[in-house]
mmCIF file with all atom_site columns, C-alpha atoms in Angstrom:
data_model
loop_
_atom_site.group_PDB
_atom_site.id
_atom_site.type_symbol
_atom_site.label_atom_id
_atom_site.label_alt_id
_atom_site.label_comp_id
_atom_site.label_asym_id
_atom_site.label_entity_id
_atom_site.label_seq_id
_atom_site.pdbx_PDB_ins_code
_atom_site.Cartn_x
_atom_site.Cartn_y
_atom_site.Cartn_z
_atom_site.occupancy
_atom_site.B_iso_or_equiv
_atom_site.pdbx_formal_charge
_atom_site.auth_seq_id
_atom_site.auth_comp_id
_atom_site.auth_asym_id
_atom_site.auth_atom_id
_atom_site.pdbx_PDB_model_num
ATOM 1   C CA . UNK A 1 1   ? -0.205  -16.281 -12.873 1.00 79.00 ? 1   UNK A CA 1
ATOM 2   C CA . UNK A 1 2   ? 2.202   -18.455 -10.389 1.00 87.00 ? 2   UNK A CA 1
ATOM 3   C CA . UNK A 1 3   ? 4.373   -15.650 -9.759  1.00 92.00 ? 3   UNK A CA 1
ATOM 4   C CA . UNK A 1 4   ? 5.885   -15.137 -6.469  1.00 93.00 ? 4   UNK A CA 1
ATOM 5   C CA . UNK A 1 5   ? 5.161   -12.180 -4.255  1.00 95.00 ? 5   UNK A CA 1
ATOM 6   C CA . UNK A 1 6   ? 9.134   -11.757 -4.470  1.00 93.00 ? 6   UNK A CA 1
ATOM 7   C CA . UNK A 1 7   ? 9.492   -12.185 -7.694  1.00 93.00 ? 7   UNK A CA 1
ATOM 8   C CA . UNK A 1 8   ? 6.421   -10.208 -8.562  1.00 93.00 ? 8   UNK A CA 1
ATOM 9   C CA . UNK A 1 9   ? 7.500   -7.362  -6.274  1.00 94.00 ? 9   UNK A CA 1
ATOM 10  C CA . UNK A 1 10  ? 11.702  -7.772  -7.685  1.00 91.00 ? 10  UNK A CA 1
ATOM 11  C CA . UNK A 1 11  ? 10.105  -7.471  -11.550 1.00 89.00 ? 11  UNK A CA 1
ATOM 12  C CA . UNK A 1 12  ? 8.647   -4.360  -10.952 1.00 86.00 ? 12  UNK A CA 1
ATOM 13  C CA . UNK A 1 13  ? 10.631  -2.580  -8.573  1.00 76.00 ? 13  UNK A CA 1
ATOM 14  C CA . UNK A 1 14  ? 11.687  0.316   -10.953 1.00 83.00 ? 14  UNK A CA 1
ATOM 15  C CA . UNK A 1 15  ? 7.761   1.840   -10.990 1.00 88.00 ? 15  UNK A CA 1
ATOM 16  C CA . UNK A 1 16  ? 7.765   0.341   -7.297  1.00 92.00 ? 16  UNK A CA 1
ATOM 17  C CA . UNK A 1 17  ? 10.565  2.708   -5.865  1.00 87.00 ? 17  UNK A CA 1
ATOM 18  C CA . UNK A 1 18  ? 9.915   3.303   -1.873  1.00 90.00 ? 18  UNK A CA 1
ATOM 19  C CA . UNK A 1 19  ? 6.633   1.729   -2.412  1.00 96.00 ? 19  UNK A CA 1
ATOM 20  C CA . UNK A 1 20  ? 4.331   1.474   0.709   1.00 97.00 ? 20  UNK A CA 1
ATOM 21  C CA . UNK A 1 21  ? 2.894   -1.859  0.949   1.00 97.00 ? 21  UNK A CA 1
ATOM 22  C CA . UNK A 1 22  ? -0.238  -3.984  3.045   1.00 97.00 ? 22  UNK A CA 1
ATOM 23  C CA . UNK A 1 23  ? 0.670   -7.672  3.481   1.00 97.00 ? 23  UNK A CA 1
ATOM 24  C CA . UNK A 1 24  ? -1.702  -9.871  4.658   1.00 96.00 ? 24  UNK A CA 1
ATOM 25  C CA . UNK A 1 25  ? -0.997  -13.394 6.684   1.00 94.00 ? 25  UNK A CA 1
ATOM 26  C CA . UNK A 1 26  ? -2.804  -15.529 8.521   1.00 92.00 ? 26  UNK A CA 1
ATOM 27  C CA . UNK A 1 27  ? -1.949  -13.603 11.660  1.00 91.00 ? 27  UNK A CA 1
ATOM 28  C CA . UNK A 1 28  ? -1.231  -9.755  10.516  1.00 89.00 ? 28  UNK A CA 1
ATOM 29  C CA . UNK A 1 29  ? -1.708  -6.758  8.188   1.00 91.00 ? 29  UNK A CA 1
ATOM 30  C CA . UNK A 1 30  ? 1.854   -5.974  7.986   1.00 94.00 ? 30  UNK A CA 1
ATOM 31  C CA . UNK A 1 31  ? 2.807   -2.330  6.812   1.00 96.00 ? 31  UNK A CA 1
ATOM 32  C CA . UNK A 1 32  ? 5.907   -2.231  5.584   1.00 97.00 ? 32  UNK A CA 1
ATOM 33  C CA . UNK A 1 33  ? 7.965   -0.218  2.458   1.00 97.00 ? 33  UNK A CA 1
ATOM 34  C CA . UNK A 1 34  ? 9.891   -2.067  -0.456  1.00 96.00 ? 34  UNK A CA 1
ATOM 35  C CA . UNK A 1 35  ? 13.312  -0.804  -0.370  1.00 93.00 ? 35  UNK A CA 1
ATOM 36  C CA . UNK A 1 36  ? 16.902  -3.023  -1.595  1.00 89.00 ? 36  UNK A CA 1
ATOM 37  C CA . UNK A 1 37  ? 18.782  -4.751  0.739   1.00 84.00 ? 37  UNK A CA 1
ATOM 38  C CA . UNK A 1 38  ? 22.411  -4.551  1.158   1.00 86.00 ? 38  UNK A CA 1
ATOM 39  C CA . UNK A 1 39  ? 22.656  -7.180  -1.408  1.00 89.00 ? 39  UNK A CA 1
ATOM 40  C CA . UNK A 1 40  ? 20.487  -5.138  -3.982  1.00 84.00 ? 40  UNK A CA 1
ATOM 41  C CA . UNK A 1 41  ? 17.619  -7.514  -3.735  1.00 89.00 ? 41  UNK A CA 1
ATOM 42  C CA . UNK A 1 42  ? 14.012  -5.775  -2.945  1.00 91.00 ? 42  UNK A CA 1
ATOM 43  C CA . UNK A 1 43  ? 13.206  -5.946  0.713   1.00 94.00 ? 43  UNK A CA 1
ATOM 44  C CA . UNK A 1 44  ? 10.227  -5.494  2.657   1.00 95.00 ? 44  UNK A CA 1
ATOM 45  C CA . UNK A 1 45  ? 11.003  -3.126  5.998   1.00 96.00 ? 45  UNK A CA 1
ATOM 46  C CA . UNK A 1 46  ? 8.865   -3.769  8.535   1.00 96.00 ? 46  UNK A CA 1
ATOM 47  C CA . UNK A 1 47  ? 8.705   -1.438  11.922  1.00 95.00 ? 47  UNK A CA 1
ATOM 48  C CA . UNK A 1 48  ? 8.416   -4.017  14.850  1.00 92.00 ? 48  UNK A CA 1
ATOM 49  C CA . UNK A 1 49  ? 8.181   -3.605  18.405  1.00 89.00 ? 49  UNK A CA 1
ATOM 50  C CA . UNK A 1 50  ? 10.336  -6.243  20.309  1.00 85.00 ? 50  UNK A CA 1
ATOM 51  C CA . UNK A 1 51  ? 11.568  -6.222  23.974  1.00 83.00 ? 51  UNK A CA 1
ATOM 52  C CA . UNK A 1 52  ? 9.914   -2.488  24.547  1.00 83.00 ? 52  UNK A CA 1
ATOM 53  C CA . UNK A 1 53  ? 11.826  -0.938  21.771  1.00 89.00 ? 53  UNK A CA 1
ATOM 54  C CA . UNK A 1 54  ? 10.510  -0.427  17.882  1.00 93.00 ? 54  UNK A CA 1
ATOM 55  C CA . UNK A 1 55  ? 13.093  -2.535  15.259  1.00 94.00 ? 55  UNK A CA 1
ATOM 56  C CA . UNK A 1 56  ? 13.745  -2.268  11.492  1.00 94.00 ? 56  UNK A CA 1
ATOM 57  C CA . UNK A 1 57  ? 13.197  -5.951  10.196  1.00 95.00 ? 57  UNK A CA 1
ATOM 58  C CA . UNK A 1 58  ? 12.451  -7.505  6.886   1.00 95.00 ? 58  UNK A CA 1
ATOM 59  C CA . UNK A 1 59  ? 9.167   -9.225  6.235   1.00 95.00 ? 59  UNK A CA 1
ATOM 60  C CA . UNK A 1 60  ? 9.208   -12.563 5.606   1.00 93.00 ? 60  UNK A CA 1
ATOM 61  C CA . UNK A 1 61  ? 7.375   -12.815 2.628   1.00 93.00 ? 61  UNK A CA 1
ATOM 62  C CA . UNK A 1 62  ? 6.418   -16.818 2.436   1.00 91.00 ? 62  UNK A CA 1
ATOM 63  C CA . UNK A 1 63  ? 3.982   -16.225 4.938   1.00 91.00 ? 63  UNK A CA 1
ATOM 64  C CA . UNK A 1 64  ? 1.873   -13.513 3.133   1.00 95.00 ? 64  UNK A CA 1
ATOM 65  C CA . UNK A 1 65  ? -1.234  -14.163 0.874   1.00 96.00 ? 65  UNK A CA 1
ATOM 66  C CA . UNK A 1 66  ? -2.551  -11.351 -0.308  1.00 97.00 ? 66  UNK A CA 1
ATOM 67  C CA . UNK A 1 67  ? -0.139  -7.602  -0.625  1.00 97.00 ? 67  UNK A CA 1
ATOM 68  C CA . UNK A 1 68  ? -1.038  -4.435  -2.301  1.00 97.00 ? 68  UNK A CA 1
ATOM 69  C CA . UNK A 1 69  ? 1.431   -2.622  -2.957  1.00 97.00 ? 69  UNK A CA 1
ATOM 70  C CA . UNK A 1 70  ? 1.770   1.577   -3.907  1.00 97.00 ? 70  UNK A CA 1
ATOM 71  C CA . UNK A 1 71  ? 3.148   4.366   -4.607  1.00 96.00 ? 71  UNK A CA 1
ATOM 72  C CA . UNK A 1 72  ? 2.010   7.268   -7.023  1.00 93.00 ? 72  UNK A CA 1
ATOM 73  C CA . UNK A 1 73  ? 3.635   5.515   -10.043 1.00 92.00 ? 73  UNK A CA 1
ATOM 74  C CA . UNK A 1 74  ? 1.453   2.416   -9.887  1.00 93.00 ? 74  UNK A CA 1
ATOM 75  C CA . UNK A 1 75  ? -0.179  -0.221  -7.431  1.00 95.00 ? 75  UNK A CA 1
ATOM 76  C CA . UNK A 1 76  ? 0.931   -4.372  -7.800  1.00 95.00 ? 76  UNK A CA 1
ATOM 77  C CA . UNK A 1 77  ? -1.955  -6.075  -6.099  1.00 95.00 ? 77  UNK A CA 1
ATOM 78  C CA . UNK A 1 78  ? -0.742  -9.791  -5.196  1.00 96.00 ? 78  UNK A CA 1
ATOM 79  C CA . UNK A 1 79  ? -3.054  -12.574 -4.361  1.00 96.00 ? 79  UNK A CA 1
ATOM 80  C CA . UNK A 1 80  ? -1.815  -16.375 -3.093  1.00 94.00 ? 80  UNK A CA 1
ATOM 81  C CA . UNK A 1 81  ? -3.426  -18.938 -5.365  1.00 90.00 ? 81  UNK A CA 1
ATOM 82  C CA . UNK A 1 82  ? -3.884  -22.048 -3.161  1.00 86.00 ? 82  UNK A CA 1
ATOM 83  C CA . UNK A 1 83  ? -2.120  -25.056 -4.444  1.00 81.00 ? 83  UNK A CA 1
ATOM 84  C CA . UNK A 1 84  ? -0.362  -23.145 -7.193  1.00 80.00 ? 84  UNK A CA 1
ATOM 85  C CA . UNK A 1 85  ? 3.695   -22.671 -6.805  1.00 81.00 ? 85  UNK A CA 1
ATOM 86  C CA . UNK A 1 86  ? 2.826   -18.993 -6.758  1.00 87.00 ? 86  UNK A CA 1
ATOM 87  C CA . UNK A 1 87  ? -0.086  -16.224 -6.773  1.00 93.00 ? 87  UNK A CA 1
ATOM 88  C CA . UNK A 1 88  ? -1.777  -14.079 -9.089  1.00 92.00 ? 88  UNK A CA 1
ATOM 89  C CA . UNK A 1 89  ? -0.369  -10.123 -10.027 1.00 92.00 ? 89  UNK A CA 1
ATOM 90  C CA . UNK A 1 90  ? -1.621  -7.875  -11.851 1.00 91.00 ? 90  UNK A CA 1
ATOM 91  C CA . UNK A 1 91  ? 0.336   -4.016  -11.995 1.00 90.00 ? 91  UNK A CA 1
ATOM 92  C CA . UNK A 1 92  ? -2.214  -0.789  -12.254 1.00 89.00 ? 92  UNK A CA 1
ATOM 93  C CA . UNK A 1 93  ? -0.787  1.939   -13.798 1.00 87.00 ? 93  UNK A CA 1
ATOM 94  C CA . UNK A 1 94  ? -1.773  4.966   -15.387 1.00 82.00 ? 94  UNK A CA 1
ATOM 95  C CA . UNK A 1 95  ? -0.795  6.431   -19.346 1.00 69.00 ? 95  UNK A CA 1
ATOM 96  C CA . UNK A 1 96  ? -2.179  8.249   -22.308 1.00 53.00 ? 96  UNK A CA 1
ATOM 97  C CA . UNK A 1 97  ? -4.395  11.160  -22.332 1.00 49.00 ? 97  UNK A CA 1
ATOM 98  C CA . UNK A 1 98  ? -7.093  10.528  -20.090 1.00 48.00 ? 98  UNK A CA 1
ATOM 99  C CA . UNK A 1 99  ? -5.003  8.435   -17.850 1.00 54.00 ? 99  UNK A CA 1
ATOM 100 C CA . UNK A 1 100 ? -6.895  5.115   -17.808 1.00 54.00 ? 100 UNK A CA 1
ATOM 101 C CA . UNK A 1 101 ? -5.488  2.865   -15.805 1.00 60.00 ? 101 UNK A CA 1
ATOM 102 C CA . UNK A 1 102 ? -3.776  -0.563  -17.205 1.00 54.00 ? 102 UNK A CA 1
ATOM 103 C CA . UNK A 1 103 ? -3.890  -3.333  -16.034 1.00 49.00 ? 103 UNK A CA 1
ATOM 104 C CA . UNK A 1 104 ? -0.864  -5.604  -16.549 1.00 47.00 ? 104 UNK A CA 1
ATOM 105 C CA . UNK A 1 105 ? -1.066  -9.815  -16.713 1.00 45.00 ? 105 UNK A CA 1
ATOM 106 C CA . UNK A 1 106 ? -0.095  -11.652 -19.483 1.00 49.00 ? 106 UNK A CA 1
ATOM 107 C CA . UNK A 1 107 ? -1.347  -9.415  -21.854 1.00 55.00 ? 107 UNK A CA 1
ATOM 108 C CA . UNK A 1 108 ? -2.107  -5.417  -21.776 1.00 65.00 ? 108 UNK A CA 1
ATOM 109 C CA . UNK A 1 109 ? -5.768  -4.570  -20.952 1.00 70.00 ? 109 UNK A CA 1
ATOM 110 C CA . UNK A 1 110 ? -6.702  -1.203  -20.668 1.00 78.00 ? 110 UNK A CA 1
ATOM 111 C CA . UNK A 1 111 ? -9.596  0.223   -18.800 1.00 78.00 ? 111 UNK A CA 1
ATOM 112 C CA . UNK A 1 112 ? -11.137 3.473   -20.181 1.00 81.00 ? 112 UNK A CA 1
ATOM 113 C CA . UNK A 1 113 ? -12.048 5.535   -17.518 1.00 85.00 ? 113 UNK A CA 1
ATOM 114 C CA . UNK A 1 114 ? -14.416 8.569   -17.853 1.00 86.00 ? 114 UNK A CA 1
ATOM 115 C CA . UNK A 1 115 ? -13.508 10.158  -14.616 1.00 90.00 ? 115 UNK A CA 1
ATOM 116 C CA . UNK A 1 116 ? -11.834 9.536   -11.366 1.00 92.00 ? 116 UNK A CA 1
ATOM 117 C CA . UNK A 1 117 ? -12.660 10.762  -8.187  1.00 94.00 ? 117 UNK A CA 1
ATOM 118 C CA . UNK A 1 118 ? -9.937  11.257  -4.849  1.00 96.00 ? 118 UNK A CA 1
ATOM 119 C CA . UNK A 1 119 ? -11.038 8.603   -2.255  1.00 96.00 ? 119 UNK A CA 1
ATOM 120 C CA . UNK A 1 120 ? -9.171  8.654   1.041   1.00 95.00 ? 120 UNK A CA 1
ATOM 121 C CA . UNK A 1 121 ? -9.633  6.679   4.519   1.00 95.00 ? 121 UNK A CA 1
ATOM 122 C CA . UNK A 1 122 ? -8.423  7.721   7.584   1.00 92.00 ? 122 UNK A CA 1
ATOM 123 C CA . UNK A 1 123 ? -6.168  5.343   9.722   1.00 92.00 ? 123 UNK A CA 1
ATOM 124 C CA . UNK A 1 124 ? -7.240  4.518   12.956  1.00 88.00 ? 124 UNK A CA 1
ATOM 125 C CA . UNK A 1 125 ? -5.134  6.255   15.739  1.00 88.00 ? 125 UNK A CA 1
ATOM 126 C CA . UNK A 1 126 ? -2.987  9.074   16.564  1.00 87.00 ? 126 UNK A CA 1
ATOM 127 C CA . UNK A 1 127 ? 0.194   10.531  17.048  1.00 87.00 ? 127 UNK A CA 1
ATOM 128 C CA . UNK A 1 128 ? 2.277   8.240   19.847  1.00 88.00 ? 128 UNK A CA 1
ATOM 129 C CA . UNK A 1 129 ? 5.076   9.692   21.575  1.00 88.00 ? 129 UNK A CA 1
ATOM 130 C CA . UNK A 1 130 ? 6.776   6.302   20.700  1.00 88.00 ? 130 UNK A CA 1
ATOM 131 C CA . UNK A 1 131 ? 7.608   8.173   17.451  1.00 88.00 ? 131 UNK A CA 1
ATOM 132 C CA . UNK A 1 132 ? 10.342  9.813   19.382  1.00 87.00 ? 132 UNK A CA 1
ATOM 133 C CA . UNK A 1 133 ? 12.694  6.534   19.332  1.00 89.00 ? 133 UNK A CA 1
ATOM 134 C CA . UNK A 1 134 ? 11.561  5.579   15.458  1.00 92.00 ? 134 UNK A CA 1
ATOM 135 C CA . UNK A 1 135 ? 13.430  6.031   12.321  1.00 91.00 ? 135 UNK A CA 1
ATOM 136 C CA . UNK A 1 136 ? 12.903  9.595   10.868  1.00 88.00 ? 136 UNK A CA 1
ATOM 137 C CA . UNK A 1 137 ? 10.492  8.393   8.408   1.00 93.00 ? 137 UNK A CA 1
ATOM 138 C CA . UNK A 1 138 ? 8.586   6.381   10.787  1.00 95.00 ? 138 UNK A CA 1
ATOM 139 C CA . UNK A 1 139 ? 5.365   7.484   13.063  1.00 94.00 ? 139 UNK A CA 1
ATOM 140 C CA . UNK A 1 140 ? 3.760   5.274   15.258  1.00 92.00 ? 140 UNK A CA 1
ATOM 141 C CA . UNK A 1 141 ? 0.085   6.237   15.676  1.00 92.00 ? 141 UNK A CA 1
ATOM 142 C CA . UNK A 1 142 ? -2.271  4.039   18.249  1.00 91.00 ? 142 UNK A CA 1
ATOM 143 C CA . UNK A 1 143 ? -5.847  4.147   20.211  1.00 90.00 ? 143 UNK A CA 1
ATOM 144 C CA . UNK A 1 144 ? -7.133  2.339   22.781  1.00 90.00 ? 144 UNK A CA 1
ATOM 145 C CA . UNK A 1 145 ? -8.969  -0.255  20.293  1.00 88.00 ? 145 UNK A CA 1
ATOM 146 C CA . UNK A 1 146 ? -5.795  -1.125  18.375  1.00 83.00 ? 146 UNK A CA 1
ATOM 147 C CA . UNK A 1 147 ? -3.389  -0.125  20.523  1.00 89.00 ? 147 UNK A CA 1
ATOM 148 C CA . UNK A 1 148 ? 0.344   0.655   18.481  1.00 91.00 ? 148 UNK A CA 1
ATOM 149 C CA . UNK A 1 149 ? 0.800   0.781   14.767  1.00 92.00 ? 149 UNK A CA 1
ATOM 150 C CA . UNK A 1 150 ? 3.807   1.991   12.875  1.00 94.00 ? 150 UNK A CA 1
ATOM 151 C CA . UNK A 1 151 ? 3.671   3.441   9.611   1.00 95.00 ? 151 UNK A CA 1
ATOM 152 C CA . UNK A 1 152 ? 5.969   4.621   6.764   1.00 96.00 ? 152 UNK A CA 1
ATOM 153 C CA . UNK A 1 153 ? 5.472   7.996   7.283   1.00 95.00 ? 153 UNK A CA 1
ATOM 154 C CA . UNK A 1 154 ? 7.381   11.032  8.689   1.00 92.00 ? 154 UNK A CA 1
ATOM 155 C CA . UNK A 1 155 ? 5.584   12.109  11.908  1.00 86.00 ? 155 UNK A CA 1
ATOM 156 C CA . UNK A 1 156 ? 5.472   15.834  10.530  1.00 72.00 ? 156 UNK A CA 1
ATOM 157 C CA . UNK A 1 157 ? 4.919   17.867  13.674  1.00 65.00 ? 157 UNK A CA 1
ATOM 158 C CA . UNK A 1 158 ? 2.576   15.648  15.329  1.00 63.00 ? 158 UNK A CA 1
ATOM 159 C CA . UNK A 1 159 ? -0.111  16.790  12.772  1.00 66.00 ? 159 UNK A CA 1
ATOM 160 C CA . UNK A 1 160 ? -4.114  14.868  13.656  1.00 78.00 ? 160 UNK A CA 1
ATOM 161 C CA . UNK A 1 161 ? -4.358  12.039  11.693  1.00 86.00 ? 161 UNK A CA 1
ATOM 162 C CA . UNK A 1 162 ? -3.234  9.726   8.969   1.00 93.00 ? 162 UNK A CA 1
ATOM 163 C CA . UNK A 1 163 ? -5.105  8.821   5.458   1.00 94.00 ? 163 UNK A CA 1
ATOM 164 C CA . UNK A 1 164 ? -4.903  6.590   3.030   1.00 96.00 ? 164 UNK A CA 1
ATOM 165 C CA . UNK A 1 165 ? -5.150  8.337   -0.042  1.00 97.00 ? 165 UNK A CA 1
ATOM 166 C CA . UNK A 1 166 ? -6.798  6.472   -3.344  1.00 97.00 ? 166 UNK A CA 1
ATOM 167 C CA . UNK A 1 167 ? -8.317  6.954   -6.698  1.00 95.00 ? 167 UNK A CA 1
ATOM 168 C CA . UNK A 1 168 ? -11.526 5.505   -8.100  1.00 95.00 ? 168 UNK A CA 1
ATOM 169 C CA . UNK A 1 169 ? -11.922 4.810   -11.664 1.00 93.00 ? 169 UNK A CA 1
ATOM 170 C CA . UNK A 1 170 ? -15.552 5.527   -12.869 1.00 94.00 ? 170 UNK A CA 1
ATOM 171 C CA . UNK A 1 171 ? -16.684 3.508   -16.095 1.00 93.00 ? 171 UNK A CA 1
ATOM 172 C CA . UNK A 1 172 ? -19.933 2.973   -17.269 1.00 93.00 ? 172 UNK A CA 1
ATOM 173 C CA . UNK A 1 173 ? -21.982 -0.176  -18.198 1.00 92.00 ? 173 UNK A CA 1
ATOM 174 C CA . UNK A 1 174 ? -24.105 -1.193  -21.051 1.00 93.00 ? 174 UNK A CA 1
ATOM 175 C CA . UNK A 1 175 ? -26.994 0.793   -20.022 1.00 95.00 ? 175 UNK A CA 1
ATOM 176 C CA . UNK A 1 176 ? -24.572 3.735   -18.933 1.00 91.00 ? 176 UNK A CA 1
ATOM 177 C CA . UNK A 1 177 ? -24.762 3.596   -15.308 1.00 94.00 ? 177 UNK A CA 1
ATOM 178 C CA . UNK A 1 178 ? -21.914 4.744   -13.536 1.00 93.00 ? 178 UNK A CA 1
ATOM 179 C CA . UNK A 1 179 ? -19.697 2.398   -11.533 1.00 94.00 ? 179 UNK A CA 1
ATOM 180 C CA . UNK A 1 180 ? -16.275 2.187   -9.909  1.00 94.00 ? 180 UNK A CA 1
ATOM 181 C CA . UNK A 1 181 ? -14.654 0.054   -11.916 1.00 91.00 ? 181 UNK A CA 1
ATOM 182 C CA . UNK A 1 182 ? -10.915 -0.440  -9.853  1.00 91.00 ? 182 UNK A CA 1
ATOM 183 C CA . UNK A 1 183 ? -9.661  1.509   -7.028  1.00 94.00 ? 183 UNK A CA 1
ATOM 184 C CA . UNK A 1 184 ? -6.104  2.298   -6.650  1.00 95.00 ? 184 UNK A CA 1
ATOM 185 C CA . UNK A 1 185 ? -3.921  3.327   -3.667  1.00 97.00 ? 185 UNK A CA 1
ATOM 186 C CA . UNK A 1 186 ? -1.376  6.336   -3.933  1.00 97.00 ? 186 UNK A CA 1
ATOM 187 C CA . UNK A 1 187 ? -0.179  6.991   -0.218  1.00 96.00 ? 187 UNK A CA 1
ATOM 188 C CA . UNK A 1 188 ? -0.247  7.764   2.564   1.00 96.00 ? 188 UNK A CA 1
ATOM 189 C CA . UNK A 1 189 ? -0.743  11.596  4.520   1.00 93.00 ? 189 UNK A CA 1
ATOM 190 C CA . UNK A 1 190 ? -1.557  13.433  7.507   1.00 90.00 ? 190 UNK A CA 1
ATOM 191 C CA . UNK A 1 191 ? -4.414  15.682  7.473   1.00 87.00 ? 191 UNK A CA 1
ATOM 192 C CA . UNK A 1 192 ? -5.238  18.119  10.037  1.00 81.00 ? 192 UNK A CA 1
ATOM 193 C CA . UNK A 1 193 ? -8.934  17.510  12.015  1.00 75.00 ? 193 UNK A CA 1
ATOM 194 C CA . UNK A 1 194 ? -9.801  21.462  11.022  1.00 72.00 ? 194 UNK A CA 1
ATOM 195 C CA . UNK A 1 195 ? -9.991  20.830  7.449   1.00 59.00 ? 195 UNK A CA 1
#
């Protein structure tokens, strides 16, 4: 509780390493990756397009409310508390056996999962030829609805489509109906439409 994004993002950024991450203002859904800054601090690199041409630039992260934040390590969901001097995080991550997911606040709480199941969503657009002037491990995709969006994602041979790849938790309740109890995001890939 009353964390910082920053500081939320800075105390995990060991299991966090090259994290992709969806921050949320009032005026965006900002894809960016965590990465350190010349200084060593975390950063947040944002793809931006600016006089016609696409620009590396860090996010400013006052301005964001709610950020989720993944890799295949773990996921640090963020979320602004109004009036507080910070938000609320809480760190998914998987261990033991069955690999439950745990859910890190103040204390440990761990979820006991009896199965998971691979969830993914694809990403509206396809591959733009404005990939050609990105960073390698850039790919800007876009449609006519949208228009451009850059992700953090090597374009890979102009493959279809992106996905966001996830992971449901199934747990069960008193009377042992099934539920998803959390959902947590890995990455993302390309997939090919003749799958």
């Amino acid at each position: 509780d009353e964390v910082s994004l920053y500081d939320a993002l800075a105390s995990e950024g060991n299991r966090l390493a090259g994290a992709i991450g969806l921050f949320y203002s009032p005026s965006a859904c900002t894809v960016g990756r965590l990465t350190k800054g010349d200084d060593g601090k975390i950063v947040v690199k944002t793809l931006q397009r600016q006089e016609k041409k696409w620009k590396l630039k860090n996010l400013h992260l006052p301005f964001i409310f709610e950020a989720r934040v993944f890799n295949s390590v773990a996921e640090l969901s963020w979320l602004n508390t109004p009036g507080a001097a910070g938000g609320r995080s809480v760190l998914i991550t998987e261990t033991g056996k069955n690999k439950s997911p745990e859910l890190e606040a103040k204390e440990l709480m761990t979820i006991k999962a009896y199965d998971q199941l691979q969830q993914q969503y694809a990403v509206w657009g396809e591959y733009d030829e404005d990939t050609a002037s990105v960073p390698e491990d850039w790919t800007i995709v876009s449609t006519s609805q949208i228009g451009k969006l850059a992700l953090p994602i090597a374009s890979e041979g102009k493959k279809d489509f992106i996905t966001l790849q996830a992971k449901e938790y199934l747990c069960t309740d008193k009377d042992g109906n099934a539920y998803v109890k959390y959902e947590r995001l890995l990455n993302l890939s390309w997939e090919s439409k003749d799958k």
